[in-house]
GROMACS .gro file of C-alpha atoms in nm:
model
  310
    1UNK     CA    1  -5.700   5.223   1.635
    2UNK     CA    2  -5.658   5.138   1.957
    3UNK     CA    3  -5.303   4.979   2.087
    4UNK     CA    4  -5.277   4.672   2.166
    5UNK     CA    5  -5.076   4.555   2.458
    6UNK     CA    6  -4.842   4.232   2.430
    7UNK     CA    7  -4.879   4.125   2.772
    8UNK     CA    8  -4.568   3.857   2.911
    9UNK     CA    9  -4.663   3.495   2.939
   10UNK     CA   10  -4.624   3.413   3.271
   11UNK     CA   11  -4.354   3.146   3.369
   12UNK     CA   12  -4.552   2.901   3.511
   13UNK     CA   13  -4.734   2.863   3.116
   14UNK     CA   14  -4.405   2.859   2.957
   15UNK     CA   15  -4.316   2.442   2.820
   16UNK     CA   16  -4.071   2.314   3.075
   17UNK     CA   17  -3.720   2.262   2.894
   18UNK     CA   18  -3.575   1.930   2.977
   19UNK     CA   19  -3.204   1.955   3.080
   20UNK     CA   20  -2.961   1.639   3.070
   21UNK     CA   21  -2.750   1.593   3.444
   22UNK     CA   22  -2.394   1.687   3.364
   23UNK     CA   23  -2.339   1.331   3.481
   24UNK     CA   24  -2.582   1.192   3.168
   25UNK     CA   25  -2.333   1.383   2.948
   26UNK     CA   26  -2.026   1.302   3.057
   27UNK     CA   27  -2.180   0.938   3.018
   28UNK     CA   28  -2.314   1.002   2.658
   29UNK     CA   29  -1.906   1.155   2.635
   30UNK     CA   30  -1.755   0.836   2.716
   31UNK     CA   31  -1.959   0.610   2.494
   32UNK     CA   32  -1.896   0.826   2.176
   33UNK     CA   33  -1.554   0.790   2.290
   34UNK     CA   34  -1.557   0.464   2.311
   35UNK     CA   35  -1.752   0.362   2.018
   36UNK     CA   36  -1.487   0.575   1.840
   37UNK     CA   37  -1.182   0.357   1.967
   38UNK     CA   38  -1.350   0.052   1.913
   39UNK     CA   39  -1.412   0.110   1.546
   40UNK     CA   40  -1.083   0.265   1.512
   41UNK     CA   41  -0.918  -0.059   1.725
   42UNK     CA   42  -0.731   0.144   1.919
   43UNK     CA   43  -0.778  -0.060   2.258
   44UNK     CA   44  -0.610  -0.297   2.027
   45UNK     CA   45  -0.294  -0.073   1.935
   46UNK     CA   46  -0.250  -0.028   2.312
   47UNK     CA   47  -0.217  -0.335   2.394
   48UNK     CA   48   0.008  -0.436   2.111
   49UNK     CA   49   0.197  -0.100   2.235
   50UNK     CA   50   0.246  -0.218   2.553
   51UNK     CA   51   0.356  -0.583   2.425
   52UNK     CA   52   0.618  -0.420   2.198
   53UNK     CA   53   0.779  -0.214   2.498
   54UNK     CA   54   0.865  -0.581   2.653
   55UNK     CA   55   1.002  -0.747   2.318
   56UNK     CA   56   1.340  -0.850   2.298
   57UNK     CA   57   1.619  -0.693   2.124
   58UNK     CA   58   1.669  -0.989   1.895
   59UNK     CA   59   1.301  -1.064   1.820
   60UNK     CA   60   1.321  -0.664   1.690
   61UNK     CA   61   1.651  -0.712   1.507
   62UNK     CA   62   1.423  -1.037   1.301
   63UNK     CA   63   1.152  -0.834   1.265
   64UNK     CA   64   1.053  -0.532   1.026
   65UNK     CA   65   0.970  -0.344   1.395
   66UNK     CA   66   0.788  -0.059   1.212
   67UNK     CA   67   0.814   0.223   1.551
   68UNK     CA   68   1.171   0.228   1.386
   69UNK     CA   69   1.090   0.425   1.085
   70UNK     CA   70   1.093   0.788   1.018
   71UNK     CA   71   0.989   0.959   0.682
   72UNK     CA   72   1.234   1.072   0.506
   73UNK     CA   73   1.048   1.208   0.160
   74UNK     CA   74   0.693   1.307   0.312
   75UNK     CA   75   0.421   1.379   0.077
   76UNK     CA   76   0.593   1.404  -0.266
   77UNK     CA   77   0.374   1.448  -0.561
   78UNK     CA   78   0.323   1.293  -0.903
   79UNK     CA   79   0.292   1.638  -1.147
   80UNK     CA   80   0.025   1.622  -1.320
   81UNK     CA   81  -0.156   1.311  -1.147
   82UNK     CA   82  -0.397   1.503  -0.916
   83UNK     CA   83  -0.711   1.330  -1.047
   84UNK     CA   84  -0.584   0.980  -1.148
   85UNK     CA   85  -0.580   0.823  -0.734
   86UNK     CA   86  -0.261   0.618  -0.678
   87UNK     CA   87  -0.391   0.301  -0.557
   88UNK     CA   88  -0.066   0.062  -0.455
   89UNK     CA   89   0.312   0.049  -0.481
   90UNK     CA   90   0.512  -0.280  -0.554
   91UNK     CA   91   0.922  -0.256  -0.514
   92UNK     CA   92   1.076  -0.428  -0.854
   93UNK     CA   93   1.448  -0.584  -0.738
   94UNK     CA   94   1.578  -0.647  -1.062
   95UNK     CA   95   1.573  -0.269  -1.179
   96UNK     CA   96   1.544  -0.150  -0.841
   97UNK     CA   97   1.234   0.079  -0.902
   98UNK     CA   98   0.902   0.094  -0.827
   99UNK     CA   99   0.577   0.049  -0.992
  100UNK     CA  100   0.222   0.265  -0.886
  101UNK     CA  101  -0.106   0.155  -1.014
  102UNK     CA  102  -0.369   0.440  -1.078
  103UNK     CA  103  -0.693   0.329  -1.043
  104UNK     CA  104  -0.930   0.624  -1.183
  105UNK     CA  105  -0.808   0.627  -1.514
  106UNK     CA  106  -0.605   0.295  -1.503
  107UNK     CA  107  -0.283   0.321  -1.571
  108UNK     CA  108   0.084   0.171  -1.433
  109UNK     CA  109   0.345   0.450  -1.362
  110UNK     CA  110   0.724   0.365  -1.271
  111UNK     CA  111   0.909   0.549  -1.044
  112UNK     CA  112   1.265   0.615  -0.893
  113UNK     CA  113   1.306   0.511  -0.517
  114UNK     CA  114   1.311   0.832  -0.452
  115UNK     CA  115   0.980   0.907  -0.599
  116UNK     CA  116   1.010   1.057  -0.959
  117UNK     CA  117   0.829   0.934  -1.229
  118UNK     CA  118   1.004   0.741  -1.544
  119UNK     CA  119   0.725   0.661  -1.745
  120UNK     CA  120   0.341   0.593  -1.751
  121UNK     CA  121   0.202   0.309  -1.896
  122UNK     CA  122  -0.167   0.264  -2.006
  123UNK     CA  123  -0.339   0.015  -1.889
  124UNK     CA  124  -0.635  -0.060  -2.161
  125UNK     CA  125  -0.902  -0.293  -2.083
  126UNK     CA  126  -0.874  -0.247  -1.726
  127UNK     CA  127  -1.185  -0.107  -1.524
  128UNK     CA  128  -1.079   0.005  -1.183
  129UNK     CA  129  -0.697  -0.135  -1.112
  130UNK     CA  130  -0.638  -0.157  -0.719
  131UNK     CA  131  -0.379  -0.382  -0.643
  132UNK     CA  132  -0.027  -0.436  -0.785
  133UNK     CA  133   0.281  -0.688  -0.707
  134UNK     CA  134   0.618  -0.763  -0.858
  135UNK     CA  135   0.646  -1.130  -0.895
  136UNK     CA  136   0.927  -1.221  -1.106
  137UNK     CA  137   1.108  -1.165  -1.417
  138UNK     CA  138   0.958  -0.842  -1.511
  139UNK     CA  139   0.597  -1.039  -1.439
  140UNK     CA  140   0.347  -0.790  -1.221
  141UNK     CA  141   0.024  -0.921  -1.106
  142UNK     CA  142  -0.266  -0.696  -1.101
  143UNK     CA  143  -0.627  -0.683  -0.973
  144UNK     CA  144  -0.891  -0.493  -1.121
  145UNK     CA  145  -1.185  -0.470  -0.792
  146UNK     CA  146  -1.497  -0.413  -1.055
  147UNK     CA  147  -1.380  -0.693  -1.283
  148UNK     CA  148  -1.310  -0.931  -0.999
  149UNK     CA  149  -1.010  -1.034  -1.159
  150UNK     CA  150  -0.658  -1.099  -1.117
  151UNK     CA  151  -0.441  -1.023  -1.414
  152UNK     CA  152  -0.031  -1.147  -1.472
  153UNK     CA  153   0.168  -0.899  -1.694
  154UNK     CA  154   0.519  -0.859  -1.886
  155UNK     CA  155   0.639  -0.571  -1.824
  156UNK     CA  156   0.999  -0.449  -1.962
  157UNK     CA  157   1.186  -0.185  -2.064
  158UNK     CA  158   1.038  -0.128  -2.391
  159UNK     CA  159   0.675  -0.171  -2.272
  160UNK     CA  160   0.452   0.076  -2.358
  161UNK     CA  161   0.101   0.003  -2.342
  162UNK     CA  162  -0.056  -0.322  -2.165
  163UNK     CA  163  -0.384  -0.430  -2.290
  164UNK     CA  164  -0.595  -0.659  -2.070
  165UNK     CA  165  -0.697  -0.933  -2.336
  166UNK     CA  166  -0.340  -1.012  -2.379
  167UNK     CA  167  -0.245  -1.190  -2.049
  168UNK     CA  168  -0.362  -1.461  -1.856
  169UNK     CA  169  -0.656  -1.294  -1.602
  170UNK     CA  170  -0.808  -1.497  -1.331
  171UNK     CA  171  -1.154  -1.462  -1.155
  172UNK     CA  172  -1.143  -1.378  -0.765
  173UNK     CA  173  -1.485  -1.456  -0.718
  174UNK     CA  174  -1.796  -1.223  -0.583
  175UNK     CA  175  -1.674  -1.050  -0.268
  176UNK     CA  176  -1.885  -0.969   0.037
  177UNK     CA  177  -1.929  -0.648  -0.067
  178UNK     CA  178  -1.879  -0.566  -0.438
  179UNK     CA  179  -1.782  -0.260  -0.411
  180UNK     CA  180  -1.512  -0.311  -0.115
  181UNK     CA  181  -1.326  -0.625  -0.313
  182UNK     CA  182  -0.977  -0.741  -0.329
  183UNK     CA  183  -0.715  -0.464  -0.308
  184UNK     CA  184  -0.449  -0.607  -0.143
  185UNK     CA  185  -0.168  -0.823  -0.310
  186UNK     CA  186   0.160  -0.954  -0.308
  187UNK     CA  187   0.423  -1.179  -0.364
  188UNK     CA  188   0.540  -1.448  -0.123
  189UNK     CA  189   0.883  -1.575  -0.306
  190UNK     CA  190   0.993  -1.808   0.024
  191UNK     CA  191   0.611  -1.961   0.032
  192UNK     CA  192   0.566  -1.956  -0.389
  193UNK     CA  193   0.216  -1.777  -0.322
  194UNK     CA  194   0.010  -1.472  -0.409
  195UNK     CA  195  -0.095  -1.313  -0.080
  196UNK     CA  196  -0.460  -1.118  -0.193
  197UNK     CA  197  -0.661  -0.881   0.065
  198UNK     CA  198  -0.977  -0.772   0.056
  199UNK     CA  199  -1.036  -0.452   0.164
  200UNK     CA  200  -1.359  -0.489   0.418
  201UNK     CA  201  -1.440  -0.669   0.593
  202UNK     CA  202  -1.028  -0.781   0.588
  203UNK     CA  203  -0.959  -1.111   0.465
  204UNK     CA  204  -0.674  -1.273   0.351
  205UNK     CA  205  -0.618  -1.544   0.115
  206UNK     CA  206  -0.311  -1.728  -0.108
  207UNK     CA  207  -0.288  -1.867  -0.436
  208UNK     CA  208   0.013  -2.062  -0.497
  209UNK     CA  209   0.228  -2.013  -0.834
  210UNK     CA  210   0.581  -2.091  -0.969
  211UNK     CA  211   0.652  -1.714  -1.017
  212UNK     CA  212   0.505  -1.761  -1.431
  213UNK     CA  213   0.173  -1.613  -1.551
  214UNK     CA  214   0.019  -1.935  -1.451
  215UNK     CA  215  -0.154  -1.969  -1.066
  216UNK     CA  216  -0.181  -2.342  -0.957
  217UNK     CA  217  -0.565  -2.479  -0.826
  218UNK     CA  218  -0.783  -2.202  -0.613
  219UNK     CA  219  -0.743  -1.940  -0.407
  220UNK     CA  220  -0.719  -2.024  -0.047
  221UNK     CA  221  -0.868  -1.839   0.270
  222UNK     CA  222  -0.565  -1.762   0.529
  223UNK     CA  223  -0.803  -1.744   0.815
  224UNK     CA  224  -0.710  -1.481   1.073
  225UNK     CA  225  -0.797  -1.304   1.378
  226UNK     CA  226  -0.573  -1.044   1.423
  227UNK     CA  227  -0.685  -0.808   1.118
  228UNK     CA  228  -0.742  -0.515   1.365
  229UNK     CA  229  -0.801  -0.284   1.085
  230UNK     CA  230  -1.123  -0.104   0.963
  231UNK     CA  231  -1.018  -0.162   0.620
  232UNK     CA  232  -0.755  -0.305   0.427
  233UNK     CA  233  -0.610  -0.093   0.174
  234UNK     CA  234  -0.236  -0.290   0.043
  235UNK     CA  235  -0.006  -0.551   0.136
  236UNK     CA  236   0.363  -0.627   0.104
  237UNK     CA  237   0.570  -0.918   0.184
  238UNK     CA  238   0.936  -0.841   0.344
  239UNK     CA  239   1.211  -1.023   0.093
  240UNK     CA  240   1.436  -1.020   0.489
  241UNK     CA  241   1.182  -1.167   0.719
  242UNK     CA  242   0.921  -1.311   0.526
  243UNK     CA  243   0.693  -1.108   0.748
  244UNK     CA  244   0.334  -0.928   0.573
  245UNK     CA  245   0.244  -0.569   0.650
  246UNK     CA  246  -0.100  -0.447   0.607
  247UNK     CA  247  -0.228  -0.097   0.506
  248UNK     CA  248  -0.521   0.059   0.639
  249UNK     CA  249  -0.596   0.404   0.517
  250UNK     CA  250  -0.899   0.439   0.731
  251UNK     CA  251  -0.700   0.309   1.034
  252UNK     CA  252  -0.432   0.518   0.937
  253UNK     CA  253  -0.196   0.269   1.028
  254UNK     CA  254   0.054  -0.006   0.921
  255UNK     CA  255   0.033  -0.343   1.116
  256UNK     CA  256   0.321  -0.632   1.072
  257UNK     CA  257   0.219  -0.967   1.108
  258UNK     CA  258   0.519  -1.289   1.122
  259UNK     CA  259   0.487  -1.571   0.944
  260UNK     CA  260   0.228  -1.744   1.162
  261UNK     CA  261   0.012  -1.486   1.129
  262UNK     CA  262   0.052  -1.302   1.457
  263UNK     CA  263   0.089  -0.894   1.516
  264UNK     CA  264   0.479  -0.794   1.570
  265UNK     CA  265   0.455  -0.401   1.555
  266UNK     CA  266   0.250  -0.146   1.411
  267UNK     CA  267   0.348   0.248   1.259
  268UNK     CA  268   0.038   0.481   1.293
  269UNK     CA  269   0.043   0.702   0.976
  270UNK     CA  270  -0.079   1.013   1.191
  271UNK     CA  271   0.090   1.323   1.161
  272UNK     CA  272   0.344   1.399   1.437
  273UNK     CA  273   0.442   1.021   1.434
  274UNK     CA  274   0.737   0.882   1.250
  275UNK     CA  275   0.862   1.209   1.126
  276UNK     CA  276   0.519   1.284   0.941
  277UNK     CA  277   0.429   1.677   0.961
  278UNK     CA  278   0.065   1.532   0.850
  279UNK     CA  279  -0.133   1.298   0.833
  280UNK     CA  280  -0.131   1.037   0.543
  281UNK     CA  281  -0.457   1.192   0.344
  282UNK     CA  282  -0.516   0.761   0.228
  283UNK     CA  283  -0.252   0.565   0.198
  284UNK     CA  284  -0.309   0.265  -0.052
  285UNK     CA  285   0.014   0.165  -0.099
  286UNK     CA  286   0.331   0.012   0.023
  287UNK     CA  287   0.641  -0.163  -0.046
  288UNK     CA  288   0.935  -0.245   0.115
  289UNK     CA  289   1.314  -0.304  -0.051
  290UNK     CA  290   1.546  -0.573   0.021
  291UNK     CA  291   1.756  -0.316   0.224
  292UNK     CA  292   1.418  -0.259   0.467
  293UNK     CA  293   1.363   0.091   0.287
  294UNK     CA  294   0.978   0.151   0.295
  295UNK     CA  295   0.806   0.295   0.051
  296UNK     CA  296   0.405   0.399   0.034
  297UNK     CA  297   0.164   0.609  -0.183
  298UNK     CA  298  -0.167   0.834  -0.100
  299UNK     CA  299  -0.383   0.923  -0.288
  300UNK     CA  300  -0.409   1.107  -0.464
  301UNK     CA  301  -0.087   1.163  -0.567
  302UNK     CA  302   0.148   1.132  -0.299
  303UNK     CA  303   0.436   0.932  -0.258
  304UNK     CA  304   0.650   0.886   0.077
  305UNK     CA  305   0.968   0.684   0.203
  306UNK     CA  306   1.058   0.587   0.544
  307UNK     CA  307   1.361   0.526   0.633
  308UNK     CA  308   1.483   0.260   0.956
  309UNK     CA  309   1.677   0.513   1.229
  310UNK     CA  310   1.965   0.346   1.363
   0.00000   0.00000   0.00000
């Protein structure tokens, strides 16, 4: 046989390869960027950055001022909780613990300030338990996101097991998107409210009560334009100030708002920031004591508390 010679194809055959202008990439560069800070609303955290380096001293001393805190327990876990996702933290002032809901296999866990567990709690009836709020007298309200509902609970020292069909539950309504519903909630004692969030796109809205299991009329939008947040994940009301802070765990971030509604600080949850070694995994959680202690959870099983540096 005879062999058969491969011969090279010339250049001028070859397809012509089309090569982007370093200048086209360096564009394509800074609109990726950009698209990125946008979603994450981080032109927005500069400029409340800046804002906050011109504040007073006494309009910080009245406010939560969140740059303040520093972790003190970072990224303690729940034994034996790996698979159960922590889903939000409430701050109980009468026995001066804390209350997690878990939200894959519902359940209502109390825990020290400093993060151990005292006891579990079943939750039966529930479907998929998100949010969770001391209100008063041993009452906690919870919302279950696939139920739609909003549920008001006894809760004392001898409780054991809380079954759905024994408490007052309330519907929240159909949610822009179903599966993104109301996480968020807490109790306003100075305004006699439930403040509920839903998680995207962020909303928040009050329902006024007298502290019992019983809510008085509707829900009420609390119409808002500074919700910088991709998603909102928890809230908690300050018993000092009277001032709401909102969790975002894709945001990674913690944003105060005063009692008109307007942005006051914000704590980034990255790690490297606030005496974090890392970053928060999801935070869906916090709380904050009458002493300003702050308290959050992650799943899935993480607890932290931050502590005000003086």
């Amino acid at each position: 046989m005879a062999n058969t010679q491969i011969l090279p194809v010339p250049s001028s055959a070859r397809p012509a390869r089309f090569k982007l202008p370093r200048y086209a990439w360096l564009l394509l560069a800074a609109i990726a960027a950009y698209s990125s800070a946008s979603a994450m609303h981080w032109d927005d955290r500069a400029r409340l950055w800046v804002s906050e380096r011109f504040q007073s001293q006494g309009l910080r001393q009245g406010s939560i001022w969140l740059p303040e805190y520093r972790a003190v327990i970072d990224a303690k876990e729940f034994p034996g909780m790996e698979e159960d996702e922590a889903s939000d933290l409430t701050y109980n002032p009468q026995t001066k613990t804390l209350f997690t809901v878990m939200g894959k296999n519902p359940f209502l866990v109390e825990l020290t300030l400093e993060g151990d567990v005292l006891r579990q709690i079943p939750l039966v009836g529930w479907s998929n338990p998100e949010g969770v709020s001391y209100m008063e007298k041993g009452r906690l309200a919870i919302t279950d996101e696939r139920k739609h509902t909003l549920s008001i609970v006894q809760v004392d020292a001898n409780t054991r097991e809380l079954n759905f069909t024994a408490f007052p539950s309330y519907n929240l309504g159909s949610s822009k998107n179903q599966n993104k519903g109301f996480e968020g909630i807490a109790w306003d004692p100075r305004n006699r409210q439930l403040v509920l969030g839903e998680e995207r796109p962020p909303a928040l809205f009050t329902w006024k009560s007298d502290g019992s299991q019983l809510l008085k009329g509707d829900k009420q939008i609390r119409a808002s334009d500074e919700l910088d947040l991709r998603n909102l994940s928890a809230l908690a009301v300050d018993p000092r100030t009277g001032h709401t802070v909102l969790l975002s765990a894709d945001s990674h971030l913690l944003l105060e708002l005063d009692q008109q509604g307007e942005q006051v600080s914000f704590m980034t949850l990255l790690g490297g920031f606030n005496g974090l070694k890392d970053t928060i995994p999801r935070a869906e959680g916090a709380a904050l004591d009458e002493a300003g202690n702050l308290y959050m959870v992650s799943e899935p099983n993480l607890f932290y508390r931050f502590e005000k540096s003086r």
